[in-house]
PDB file of C-alpha atoms in Angstrom:
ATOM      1  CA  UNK I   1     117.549 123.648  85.106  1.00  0.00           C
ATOM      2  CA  UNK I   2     113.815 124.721  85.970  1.00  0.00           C
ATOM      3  CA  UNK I   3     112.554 122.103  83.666  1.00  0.00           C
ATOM      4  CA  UNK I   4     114.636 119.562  85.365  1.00  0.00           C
ATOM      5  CA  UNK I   5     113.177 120.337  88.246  1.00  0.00           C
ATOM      6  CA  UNK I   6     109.805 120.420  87.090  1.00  0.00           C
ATOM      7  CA  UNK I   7     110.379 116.875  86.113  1.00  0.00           C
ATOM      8  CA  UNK I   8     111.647 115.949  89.392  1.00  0.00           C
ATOM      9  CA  UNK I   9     108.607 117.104  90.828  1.00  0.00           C
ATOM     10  CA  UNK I  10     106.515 115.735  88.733  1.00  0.00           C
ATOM     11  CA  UNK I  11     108.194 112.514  88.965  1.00  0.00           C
ATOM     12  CA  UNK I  12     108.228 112.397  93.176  1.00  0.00           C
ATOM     13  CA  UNK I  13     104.315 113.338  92.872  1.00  0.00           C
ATOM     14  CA  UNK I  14     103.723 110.294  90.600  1.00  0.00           C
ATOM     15  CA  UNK I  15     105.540 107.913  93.120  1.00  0.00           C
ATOM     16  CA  UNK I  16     103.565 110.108  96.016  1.00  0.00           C
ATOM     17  CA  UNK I  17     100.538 109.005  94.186  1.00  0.00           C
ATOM     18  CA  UNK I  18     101.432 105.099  93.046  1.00  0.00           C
ATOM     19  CA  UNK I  19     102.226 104.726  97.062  1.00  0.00           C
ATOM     20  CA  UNK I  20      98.955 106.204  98.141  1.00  0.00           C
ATOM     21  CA  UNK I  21      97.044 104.019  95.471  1.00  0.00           C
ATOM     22  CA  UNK I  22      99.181 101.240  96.685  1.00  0.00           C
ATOM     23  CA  UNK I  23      98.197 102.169 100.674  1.00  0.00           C
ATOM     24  CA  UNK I  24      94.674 102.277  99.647  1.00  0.00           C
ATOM     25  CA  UNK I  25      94.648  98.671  97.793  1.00  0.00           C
ATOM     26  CA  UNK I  26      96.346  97.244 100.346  1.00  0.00           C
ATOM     27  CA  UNK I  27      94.113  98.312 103.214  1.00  0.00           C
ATOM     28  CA  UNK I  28      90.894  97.237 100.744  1.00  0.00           C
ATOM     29  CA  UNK I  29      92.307  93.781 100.418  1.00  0.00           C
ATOM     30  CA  UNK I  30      92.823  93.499 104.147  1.00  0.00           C
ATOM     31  CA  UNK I  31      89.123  94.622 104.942  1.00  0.00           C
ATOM     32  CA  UNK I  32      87.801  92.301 102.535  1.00  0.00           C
ATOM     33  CA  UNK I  33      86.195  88.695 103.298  1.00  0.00           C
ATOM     34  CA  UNK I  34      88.897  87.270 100.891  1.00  0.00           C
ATOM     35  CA  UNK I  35      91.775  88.621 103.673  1.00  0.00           C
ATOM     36  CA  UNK I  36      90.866  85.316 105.979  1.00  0.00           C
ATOM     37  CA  UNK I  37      92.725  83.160 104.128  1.00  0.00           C
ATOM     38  CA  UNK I  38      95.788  84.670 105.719  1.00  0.00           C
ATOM     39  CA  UNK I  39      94.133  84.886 109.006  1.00  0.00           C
ATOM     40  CA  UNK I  40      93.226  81.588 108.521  1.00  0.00           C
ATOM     41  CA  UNK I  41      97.389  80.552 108.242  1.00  0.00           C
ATOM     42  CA  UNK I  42      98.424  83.050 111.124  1.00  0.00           C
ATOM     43  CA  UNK I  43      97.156  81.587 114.822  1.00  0.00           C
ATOM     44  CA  UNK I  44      98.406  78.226 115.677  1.00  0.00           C
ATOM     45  CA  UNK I  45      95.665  77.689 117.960  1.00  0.00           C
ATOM     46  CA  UNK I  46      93.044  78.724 115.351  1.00  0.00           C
ATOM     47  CA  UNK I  47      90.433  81.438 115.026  1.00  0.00           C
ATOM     48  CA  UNK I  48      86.568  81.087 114.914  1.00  0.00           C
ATOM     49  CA  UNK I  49      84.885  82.398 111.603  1.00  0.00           C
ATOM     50  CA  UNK I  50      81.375  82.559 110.994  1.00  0.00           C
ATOM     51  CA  UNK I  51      80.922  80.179 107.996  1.00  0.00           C
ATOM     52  CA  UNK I  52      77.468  80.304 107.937  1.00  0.00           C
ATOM     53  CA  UNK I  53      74.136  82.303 109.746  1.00  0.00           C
ATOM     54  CA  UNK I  54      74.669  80.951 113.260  1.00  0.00           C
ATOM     55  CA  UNK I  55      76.885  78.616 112.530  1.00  0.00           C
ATOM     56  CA  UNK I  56      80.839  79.324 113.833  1.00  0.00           C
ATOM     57  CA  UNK I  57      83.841  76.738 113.781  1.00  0.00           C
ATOM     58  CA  UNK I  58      87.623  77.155 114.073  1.00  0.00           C
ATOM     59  CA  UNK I  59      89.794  77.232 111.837  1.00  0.00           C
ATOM     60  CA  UNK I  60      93.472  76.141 112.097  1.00  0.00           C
ATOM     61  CA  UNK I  61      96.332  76.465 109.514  1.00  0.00           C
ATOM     62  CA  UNK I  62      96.260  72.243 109.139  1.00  0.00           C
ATOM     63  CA  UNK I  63      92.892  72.943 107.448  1.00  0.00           C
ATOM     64  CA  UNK I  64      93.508  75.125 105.040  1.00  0.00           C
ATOM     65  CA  UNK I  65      95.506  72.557 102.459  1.00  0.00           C
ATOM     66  CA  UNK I  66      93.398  69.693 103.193  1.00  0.00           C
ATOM     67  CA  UNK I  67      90.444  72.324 102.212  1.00  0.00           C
ATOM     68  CA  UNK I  68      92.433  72.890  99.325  1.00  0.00           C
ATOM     69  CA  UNK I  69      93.467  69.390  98.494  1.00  0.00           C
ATOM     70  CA  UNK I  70      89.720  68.466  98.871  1.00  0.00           C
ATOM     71  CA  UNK I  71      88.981  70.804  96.163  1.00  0.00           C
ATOM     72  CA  UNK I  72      91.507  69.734  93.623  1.00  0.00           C
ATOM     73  CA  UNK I  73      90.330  66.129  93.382  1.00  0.00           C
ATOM     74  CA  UNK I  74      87.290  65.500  91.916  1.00  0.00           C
ATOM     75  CA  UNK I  75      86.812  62.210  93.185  1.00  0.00           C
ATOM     76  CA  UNK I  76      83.352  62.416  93.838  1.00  0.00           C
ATOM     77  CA  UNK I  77      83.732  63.106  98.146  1.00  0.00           C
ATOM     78  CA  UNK I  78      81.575  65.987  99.288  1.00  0.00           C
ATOM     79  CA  UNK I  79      83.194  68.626 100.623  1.00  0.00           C
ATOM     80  CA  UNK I  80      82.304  70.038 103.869  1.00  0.00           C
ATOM     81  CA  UNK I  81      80.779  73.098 104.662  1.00  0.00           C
ATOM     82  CA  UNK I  82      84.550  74.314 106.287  1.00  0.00           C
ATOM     83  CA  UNK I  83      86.023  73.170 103.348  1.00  0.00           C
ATOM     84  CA  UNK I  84      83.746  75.515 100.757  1.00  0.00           C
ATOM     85  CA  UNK I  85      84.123  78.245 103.043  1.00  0.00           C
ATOM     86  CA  UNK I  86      87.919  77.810 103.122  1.00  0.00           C
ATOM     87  CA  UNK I  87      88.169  77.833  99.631  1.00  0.00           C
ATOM     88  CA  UNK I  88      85.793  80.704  99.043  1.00  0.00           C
ATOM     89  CA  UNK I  89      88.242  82.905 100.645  1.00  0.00           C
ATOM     90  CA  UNK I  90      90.841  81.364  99.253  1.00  0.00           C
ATOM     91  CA  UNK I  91      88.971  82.267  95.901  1.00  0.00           C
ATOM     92  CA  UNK I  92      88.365  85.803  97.039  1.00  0.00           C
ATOM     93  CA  UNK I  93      92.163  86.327  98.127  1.00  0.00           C
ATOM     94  CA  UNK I  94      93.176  85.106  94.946  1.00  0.00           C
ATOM     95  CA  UNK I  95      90.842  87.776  92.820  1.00  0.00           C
ATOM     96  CA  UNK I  96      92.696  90.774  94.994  1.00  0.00           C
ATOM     97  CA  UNK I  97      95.755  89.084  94.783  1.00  0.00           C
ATOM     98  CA  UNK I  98      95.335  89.501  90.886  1.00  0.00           C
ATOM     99  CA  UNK I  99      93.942  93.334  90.749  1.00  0.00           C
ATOM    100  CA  UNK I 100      97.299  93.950  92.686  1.00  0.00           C
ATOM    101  CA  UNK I 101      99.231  92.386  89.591  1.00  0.00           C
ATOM    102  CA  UNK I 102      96.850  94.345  87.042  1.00  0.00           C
ATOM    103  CA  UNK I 103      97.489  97.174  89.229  1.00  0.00           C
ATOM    104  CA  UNK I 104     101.346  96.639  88.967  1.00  0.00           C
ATOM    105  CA  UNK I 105     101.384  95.713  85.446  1.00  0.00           C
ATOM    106  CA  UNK I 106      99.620  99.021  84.663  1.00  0.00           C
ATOM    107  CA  UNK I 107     101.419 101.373  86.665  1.00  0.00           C
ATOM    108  CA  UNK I 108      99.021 102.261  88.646  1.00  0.00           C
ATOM    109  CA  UNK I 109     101.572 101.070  92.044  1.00  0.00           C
ATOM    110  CA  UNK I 110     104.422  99.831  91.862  1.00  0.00           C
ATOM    111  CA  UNK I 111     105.657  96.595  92.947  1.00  0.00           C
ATOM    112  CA  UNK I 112     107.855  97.468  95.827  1.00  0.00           C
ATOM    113  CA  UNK I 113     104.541  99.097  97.646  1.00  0.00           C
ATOM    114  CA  UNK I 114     102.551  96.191  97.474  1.00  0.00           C
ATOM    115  CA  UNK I 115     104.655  93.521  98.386  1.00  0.00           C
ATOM    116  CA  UNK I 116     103.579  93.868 102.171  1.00  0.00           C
ATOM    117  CA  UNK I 117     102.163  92.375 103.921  1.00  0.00           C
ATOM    118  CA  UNK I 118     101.627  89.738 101.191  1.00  0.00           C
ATOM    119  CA  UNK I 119     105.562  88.731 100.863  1.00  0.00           C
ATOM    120  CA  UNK I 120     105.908  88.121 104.857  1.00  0.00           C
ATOM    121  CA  UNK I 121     103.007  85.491 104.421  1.00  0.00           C
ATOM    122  CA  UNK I 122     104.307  83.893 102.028  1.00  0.00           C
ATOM    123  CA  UNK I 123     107.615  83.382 103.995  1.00  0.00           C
ATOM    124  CA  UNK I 124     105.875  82.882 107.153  1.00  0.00           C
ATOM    125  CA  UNK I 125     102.805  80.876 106.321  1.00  0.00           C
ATOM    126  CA  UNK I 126     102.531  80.084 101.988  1.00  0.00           C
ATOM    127  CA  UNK I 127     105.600  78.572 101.070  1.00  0.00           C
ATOM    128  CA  UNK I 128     105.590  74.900 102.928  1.00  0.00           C
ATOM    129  CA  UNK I 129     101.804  75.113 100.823  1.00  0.00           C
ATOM    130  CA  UNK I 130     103.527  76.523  97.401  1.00  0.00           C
ATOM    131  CA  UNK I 131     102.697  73.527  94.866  1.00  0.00           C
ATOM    132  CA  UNK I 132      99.366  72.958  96.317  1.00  0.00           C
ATOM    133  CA  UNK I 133      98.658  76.282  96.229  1.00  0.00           C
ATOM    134  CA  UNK I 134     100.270  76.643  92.224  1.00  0.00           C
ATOM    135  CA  UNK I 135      97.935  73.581  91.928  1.00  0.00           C
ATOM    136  CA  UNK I 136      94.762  75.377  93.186  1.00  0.00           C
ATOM    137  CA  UNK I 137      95.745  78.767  90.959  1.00  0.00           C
ATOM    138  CA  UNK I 138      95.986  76.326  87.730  1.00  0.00           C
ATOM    139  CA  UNK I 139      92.908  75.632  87.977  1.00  0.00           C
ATOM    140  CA  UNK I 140      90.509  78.467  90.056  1.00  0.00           C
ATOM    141  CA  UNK I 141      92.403  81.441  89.685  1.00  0.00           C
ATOM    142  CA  UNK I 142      94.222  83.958  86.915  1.00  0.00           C
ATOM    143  CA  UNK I 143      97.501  84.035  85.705  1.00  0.00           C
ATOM    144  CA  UNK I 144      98.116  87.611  87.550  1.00  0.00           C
ATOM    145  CA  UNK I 145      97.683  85.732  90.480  1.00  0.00           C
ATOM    146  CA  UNK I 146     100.897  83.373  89.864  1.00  0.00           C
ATOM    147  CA  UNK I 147     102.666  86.108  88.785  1.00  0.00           C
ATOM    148  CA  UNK I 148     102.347  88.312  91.282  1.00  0.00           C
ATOM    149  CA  UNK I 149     103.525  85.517  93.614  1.00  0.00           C
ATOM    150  CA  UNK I 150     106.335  84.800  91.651  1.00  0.00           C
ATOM    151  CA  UNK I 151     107.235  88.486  91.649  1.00  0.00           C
ATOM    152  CA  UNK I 152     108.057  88.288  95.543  1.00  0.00           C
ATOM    153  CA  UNK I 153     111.782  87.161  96.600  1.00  0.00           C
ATOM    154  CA  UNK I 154     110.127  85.196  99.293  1.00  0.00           C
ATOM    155  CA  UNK I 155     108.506  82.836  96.897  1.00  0.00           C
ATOM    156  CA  UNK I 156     111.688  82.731  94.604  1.00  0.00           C
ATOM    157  CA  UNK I 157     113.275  81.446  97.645  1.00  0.00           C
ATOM    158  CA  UNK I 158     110.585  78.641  98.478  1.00  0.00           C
ATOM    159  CA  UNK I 159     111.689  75.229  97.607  1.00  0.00           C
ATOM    160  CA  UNK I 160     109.507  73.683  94.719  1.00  0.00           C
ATOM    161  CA  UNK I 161     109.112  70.349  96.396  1.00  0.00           C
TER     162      UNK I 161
END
């Protein structure tokens, strides 16, 4: 009986820890730079980001997949200075998206403590965007990325246009 309970313990104090690490991860990726490409999808009416020394512009959600579009085709059109910053965070949020699925894969969280806030974007804000953004992963981004998105039951319920 005592070494069942030691187990027990042990077992609650690994899951106290994988939720703290998961806390932690998740505030990091919110604090970072990469974290306004949600913000970015969130305000209707836009928000102003700094894209460059002195120079600020808003941003609205329509903006964010014709940034992303524009980087997908390689058609020769130069990008715009919005655009590059758009898809530098997009870049950014991608890498943390991908340590959370590393993170995940290795035990170090679990799954179910790192799916917010990440799964009510997706519902909310990603999945009208979900082949463009599968599109833009193919081709800048890691595997861990997709499947940590395809891990969520929000984007198992997008449609696949």
């Amino acid at each position: 009986g005592q070494y069942r309970r030691g187990v027990s313990q042990s077992m609650r104090e690994l899951e106290w820890r994988q939720a703290d690490m998961a806390r932690t991860m998740i505030t990091a990726m919110m604090k970072d730079e990469g974290w306004q490409a949600m913000t970015m999808l969130a305000w209707e009416e836009g928000r102003t980001y700094e894209i460059a020394p002195g120079k600020v512009v808003r941003i609205v959600p329509t903006d964010v997949p014709v940034a992303i579009d524009a980087a997908l085709r390689k058609n020769g059109r130069q990008r715009t200075e919005t655009q590059r910053f758009i898809t530098d965070r997009y870049d950014r949020f991608l890498f943390q998206v991908s340590q959370l699925q590393a993170a995940v894969r290795s035990g170090l969280v679990r799954q179910e403590d790192v799916r917010f806030p990440l799964e009510w974007y997706v519902e909310k804000r990603i999945c009208r965007h979900k082949k463009l953004l599968l599109a833009y992963i193919a081709e800048n981004s890691t595997i861990e990325s997709k499947q940590f998105f395809e891990s969520l039951d929000a984007w198992q319920r997008c449609p696949a246009d």
